[in-house]
Short mmCIF file of C-alpha atoms and ligand atoms in Angstrom, two decimals:
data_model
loop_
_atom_site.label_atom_id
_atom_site.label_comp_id
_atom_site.label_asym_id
_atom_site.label_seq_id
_atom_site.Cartn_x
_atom_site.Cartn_y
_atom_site.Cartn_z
CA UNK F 1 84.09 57.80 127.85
CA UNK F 2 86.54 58.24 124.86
CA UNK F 3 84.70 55.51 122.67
CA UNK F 4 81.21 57.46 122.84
CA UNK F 5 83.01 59.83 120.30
CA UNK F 6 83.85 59.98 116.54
CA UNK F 7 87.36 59.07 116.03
CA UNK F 8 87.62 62.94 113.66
CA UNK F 9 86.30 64.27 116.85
CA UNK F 10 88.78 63.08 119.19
CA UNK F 11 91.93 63.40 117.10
CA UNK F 12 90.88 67.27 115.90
CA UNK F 13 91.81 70.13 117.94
CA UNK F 14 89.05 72.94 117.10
CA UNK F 15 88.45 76.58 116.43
CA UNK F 16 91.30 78.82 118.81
CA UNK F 17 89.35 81.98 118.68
CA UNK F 18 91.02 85.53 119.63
CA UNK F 19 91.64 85.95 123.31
CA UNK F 20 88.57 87.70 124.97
CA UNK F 21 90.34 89.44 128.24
CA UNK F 22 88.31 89.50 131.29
CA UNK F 23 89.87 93.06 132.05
CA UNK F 24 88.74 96.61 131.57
CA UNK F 25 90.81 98.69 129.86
CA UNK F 26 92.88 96.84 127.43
CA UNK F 27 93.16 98.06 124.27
CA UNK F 28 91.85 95.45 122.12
CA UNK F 29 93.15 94.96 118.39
CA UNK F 30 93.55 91.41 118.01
CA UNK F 31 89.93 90.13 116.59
CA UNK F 32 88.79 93.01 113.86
CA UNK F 33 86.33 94.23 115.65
CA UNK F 34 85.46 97.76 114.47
CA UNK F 35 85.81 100.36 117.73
CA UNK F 36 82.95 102.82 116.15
CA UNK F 37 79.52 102.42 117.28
CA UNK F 38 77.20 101.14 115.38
CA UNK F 39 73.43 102.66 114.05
CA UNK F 40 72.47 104.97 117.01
CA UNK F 41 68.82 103.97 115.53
CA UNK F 42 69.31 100.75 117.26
CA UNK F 43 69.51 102.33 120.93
CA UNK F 44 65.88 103.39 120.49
CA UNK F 45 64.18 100.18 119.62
CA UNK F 46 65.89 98.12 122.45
CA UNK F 47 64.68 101.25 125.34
CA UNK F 48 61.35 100.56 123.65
CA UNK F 49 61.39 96.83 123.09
CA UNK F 50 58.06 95.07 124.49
CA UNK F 51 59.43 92.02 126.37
CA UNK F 52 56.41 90.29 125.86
CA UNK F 53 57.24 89.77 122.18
CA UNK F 54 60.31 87.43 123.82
CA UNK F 55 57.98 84.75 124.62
CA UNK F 56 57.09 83.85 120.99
CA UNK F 57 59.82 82.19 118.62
CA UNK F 58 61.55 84.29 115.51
CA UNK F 59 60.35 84.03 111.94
CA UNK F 60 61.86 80.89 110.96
CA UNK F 61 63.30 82.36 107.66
CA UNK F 62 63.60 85.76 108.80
CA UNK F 63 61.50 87.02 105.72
CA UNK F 64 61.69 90.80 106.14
CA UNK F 65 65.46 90.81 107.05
CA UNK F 66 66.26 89.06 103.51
CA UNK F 67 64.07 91.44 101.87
CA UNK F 68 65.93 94.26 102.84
CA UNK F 69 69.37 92.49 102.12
CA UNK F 70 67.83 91.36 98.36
CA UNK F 71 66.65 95.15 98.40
CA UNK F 72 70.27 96.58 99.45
CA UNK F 73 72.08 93.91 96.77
CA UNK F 74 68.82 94.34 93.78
CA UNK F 75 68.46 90.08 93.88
CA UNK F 76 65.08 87.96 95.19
CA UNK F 77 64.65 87.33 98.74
CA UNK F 78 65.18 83.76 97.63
CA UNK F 79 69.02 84.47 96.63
CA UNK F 80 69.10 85.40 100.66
CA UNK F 81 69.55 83.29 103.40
CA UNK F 82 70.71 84.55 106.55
CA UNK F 83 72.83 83.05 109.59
CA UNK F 84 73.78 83.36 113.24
CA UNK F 85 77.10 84.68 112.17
CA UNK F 86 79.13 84.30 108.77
CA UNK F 87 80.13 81.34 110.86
CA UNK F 88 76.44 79.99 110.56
CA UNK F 89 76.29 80.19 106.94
CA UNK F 90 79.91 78.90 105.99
CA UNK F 91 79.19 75.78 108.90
CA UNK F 92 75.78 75.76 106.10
CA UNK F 93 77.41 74.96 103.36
CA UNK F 94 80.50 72.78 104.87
CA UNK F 95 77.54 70.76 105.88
CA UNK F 96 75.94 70.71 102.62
CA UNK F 97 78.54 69.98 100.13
CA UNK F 98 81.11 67.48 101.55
CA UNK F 99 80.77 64.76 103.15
CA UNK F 100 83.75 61.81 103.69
CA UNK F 101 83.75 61.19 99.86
CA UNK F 102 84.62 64.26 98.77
CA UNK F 103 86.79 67.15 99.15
CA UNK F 104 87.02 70.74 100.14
CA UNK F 105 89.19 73.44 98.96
CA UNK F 106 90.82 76.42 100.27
CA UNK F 107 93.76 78.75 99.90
CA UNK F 108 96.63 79.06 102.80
CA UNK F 109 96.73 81.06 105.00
CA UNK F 110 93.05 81.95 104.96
CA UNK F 111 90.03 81.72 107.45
CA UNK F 112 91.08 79.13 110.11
CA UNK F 113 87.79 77.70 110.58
CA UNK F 114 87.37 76.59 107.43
CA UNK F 115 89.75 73.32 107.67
CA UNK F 116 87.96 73.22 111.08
CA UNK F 117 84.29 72.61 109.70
CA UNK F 118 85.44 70.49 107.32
CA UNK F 119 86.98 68.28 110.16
CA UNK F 120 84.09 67.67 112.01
CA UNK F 121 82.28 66.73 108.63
CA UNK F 122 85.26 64.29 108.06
CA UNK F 123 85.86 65.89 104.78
CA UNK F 124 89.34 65.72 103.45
CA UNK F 125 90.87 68.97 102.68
CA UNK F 126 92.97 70.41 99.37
CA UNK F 127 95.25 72.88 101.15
CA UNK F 128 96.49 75.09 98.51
CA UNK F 129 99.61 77.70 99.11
CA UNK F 130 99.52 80.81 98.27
CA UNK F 131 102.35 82.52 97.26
CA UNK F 132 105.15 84.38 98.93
CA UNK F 133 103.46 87.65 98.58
CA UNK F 134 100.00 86.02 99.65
CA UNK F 135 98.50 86.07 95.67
CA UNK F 136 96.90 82.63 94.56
CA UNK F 137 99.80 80.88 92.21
CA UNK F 138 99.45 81.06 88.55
CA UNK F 139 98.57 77.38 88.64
CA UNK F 140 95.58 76.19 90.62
CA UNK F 141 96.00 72.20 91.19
CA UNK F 142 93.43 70.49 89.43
CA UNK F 143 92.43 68.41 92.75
CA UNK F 144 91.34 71.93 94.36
CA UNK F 145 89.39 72.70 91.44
CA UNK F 146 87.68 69.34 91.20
CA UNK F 147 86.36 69.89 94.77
CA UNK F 148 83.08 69.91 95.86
CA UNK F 149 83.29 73.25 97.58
CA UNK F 150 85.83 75.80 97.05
CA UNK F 151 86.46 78.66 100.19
CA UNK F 152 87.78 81.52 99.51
CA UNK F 153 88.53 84.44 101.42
CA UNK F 154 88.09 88.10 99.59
CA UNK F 155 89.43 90.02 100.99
CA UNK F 156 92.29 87.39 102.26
CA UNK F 157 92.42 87.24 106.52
CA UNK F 158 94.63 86.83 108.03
CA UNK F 159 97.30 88.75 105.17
CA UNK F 160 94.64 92.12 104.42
CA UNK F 161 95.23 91.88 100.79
CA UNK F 162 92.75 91.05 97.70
CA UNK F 163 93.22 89.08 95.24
CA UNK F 164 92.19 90.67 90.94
CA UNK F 165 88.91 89.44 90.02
CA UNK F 166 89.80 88.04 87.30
CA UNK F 167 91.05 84.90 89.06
CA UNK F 168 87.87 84.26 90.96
CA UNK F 169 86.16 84.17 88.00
CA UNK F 170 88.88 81.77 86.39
CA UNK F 171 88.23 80.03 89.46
CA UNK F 172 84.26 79.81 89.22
CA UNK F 173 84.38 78.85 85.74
CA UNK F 174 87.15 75.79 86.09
CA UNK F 175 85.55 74.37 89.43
CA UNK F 176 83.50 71.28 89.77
CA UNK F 177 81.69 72.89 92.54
CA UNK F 178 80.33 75.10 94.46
CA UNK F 179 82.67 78.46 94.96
CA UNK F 180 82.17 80.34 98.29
CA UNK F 181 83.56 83.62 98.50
CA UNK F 182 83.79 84.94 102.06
CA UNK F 183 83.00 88.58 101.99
CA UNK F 184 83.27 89.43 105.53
CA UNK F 185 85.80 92.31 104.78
CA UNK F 186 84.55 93.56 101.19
CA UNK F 187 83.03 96.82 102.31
CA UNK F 188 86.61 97.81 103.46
CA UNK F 189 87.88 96.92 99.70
CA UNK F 190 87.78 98.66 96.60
CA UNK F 191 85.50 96.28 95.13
CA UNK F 192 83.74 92.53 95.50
CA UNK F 193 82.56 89.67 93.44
CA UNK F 194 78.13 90.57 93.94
CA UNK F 195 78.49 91.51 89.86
CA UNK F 196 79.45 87.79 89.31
CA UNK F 197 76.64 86.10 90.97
CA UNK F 198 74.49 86.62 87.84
CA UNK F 199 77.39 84.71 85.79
CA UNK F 200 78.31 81.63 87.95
CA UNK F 201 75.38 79.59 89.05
CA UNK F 202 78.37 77.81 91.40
CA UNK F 203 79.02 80.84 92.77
CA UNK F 204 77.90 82.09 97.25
CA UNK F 205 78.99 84.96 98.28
CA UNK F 206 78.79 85.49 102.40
CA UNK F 207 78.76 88.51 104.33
CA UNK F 208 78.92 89.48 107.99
CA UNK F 209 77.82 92.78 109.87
CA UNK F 210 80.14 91.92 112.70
CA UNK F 211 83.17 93.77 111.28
CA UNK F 212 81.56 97.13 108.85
CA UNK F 213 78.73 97.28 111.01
CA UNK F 214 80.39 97.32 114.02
CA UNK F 215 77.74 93.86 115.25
CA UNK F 216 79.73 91.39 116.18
CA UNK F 217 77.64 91.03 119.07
CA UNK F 218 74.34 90.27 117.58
CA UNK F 219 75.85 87.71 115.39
CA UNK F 220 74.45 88.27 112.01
CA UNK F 221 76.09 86.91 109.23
CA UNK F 222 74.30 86.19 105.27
CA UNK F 223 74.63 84.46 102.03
CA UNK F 224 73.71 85.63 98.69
CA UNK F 225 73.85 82.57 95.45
CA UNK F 226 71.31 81.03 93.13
CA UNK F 227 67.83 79.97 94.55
CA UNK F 228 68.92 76.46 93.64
CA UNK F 229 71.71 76.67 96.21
CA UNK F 230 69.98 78.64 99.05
CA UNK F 231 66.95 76.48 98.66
CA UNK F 232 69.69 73.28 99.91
CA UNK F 233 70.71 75.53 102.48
CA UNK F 234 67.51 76.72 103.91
CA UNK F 235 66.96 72.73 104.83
CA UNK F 236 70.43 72.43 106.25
CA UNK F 237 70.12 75.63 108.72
CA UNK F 238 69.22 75.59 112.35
CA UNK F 239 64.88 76.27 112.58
CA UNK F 240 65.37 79.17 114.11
CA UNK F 241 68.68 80.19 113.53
CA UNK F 242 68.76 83.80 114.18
CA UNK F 243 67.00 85.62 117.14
CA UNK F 244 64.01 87.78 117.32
CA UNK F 245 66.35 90.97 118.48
CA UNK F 246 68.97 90.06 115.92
CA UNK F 247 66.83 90.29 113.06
CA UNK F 248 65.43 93.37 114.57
CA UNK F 249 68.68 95.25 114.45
CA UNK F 250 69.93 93.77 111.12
CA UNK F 251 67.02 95.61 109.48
CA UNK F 252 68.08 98.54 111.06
CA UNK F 253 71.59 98.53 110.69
CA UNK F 254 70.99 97.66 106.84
CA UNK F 255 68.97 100.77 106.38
CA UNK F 256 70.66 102.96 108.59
CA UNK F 257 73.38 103.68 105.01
CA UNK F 258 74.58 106.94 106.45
CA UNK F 259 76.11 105.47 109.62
CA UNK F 260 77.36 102.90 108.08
CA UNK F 261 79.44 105.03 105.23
CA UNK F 262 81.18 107.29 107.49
CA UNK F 263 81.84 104.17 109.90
CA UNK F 264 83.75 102.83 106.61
CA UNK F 265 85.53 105.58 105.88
CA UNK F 266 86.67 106.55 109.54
CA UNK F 267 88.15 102.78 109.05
CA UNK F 268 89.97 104.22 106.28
CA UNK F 269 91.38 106.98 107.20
CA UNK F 270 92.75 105.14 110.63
CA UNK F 271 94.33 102.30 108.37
CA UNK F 272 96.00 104.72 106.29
CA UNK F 273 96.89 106.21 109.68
CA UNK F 274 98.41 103.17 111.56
CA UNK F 275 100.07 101.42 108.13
CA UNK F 276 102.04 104.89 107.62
CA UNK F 277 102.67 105.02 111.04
CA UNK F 278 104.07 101.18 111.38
CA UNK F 279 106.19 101.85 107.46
CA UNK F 280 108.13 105.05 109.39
CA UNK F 281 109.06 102.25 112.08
CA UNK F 282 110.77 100.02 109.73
CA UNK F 283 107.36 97.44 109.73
CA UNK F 284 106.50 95.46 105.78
CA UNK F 285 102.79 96.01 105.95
CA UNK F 286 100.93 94.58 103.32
CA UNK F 287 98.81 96.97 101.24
CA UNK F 288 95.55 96.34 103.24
CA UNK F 289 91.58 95.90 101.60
CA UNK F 290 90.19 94.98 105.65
CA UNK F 291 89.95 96.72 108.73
CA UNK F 292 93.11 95.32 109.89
CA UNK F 293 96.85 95.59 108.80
CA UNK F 294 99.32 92.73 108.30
CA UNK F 295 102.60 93.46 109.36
CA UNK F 296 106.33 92.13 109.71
CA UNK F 297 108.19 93.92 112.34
CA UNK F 298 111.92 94.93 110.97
CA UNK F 299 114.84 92.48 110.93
CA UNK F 300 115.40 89.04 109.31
CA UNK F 301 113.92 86.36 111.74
CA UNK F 302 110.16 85.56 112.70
CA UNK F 303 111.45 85.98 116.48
CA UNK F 304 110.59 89.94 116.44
CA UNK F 305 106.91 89.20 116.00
CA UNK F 306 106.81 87.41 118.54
CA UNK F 307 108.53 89.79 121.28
CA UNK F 308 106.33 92.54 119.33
CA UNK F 309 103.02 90.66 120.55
CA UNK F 310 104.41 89.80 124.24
CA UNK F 311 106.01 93.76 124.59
CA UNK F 312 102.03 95.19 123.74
CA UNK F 313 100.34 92.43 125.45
CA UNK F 314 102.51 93.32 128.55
CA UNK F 315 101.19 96.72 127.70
CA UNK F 316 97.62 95.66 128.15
CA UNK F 317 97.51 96.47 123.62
CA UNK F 318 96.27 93.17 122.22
CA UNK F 319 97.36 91.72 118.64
CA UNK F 320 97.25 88.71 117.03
CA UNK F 321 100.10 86.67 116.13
CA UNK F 322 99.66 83.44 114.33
CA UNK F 323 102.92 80.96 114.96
CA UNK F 324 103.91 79.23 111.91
CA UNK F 325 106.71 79.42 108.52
CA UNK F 326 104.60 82.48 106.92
CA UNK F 327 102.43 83.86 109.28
CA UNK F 328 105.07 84.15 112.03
CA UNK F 329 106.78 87.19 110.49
CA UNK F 330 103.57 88.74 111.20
CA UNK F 331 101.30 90.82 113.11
CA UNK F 332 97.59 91.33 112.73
CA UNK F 333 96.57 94.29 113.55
CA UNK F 334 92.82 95.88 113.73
CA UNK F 335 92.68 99.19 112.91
CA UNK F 336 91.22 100.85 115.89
CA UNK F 337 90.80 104.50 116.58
CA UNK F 338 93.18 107.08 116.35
CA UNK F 339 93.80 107.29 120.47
CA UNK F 340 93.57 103.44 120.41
CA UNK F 341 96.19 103.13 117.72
CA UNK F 342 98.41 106.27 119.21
CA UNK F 343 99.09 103.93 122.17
CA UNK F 344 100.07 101.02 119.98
CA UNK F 345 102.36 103.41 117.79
CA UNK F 346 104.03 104.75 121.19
CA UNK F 347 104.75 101.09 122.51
CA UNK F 348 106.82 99.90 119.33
C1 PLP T 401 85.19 87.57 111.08
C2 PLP T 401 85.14 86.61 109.95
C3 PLP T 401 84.05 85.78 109.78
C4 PLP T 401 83.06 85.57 110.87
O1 PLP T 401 82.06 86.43 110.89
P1 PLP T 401 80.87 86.24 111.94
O2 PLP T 401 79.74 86.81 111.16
O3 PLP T 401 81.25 87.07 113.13
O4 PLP T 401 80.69 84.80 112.26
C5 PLP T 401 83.97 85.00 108.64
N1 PLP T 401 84.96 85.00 107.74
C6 PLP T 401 86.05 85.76 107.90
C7 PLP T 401 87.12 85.71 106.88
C8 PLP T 401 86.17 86.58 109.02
O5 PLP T 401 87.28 87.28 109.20
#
């Protein structure tokens, strides 16, 4: 059997998601998910859905979605493509750019698919530190910026902070190629890079509504760059890559903008909430720009993050911890609501 598959295949270990329990009634804070509902709007067009419409396939290039995206961020419907997921669009333009020739960049720790995608493209990676306090170092090795793709994640997961504007821009002005900014937590963050895509040609910024608009089941994720770019994408992507109902909700989601701001700013008040909370236990928490907190439990060692996650998970509260030299200090935390996060609170 083993020889039927690509040698990058069989040595690579793929995407560890967050644990999905099974169980009812575990408090669930370990894959940013956001615990407020999302558009009540969308309740009444699935109790009135025709199922006959499920017969015929989805627009193709799910035209009036994009419109109201280009709409929402004033660029053309061609600067829009949209994706089953962020996931969709990033696996778009991994697919795209790189190929065993050349090489993709990205900062560590960041997104953990991204050295994923580029594995099973057989693209060689430029890992590039960040530093101690999780800001990209002064000096950006010239290998990362002569890459054919660039990822970077703005806000930063897994470590909640952002990183000054200024350096993306230093960044989409010194690279080779294409820059993709990951924008999945911006509308948590004081501010994003969608000013810059009329300056750098190089320059895709993606977007998800599974985390501010509380859809991470419909999976729904978009891009927004130069027509030149989404034009090479639009060939790349799945025929139909996102569903009939999915588009359907999008568009209502999108429009529905007074749901959406006071979902953002319960999210806000809760973070404010549990990182005060966790800083009167003795936790570091990084100054967070997401809907989740990173945060080192008190005391010298990585050990107490550790016994942190197993004590809550015991206590059916999920985090996430991510083993390793940096992140292992850690915990990730999504901010949840205020009962949710009063039983985490209690249990450390
Ligand atoms: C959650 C997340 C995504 C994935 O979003 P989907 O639209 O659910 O696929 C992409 N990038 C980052 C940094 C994320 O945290």
């Amino acid at each position: 059997m083993k020889s039927f598959f690509r040698k990058d295949i069989l040595e690579m270990s793929g995407y560890v998601p967050g644990e999905q329990p099974k169980e009812k009634g575990i408090v669930k804070l370990n894959t940013n998910e956001n615990p407020f509902p999302p558009s009540r709007k969308i309740k009444k067009y699935l109790s009135t859905l025709d199922i006959g419409i499920l017969r015929l396939y989805p627009n193709p290039e799910s035209c009036e979605l994009r419109k109201i995206i280009a709409d929402k961020f004033a660029v053309k419907e061609s600067n829009v493509i949209v994706g089953n997921g962020s996931d969709d669009i990033l696996n778009m333009i991994v697919r795209c750019c790189t190929d065993k020739k050349k090489t993709m960049a990205y900062f560590d720790p960041s997104y953990s698919l991204y050295p994923v995608l580029a594995e099973i493209q057989g693209t060689e990676c430029v890992k590039i530190s960040l530093e101690k306090d999780f800001s990209i170092p002064t000096e950006i090795p010239r290998k990362g910026l002569d890459s054919s793709l660039f990822m970077i994640t703005r806000p930063n997961a897994p470590t909640s902070n952002s990183f000054p504007k200024k350096r993306i821009r230093e960044i989409c002005s010194k690279s080779k190629g294409i820059v993709l900014v990951d924008e999945a937590y911006a509308d948590f963050a004081e501010d994003d890079c969608i000013d810059l895509l009329g300056k750098y040609k190089n320059l895709v910024i993606c977007r998800t509504l599974s985390k501010s608009y509380s859809l991470a089941g419909i999976r729904l994720g978009f891009a927004i760059a130069s027509e030149e770019i989404i034009s090479q994408m639009m060939k790349v992507k799945d025929s139909y890559n996102v569903n009939r109902i999915s588009q359907e909700i999008a568009k209502i989601a999108i429009l529905d903008n007074e749901n959406f701001e006071r979902n953002i700013n319960l999210i806000k008040s809760n973070r404010k909430f549990l990182i005060d909370s966790l800083r009167k236990k003795g936790f570091k928490v990084i100054d967070s720009q997401t809907n989740f907190v990173f945060a080192a439990p008190p005391g010298k060692s990585g050990k107490n993050a550790k016994e942190t996650y197993l004590h809550l998970k015991k206590n059916r509260v999920l985090v996430r911890y991510f083993p390793g030299k940096t992140t292992g200090k850690y915990l990730r935390i999504t901010v949840g609501t205020k009962l949710e996060l009063d039983k985490l609170i209690s249990l450390i």
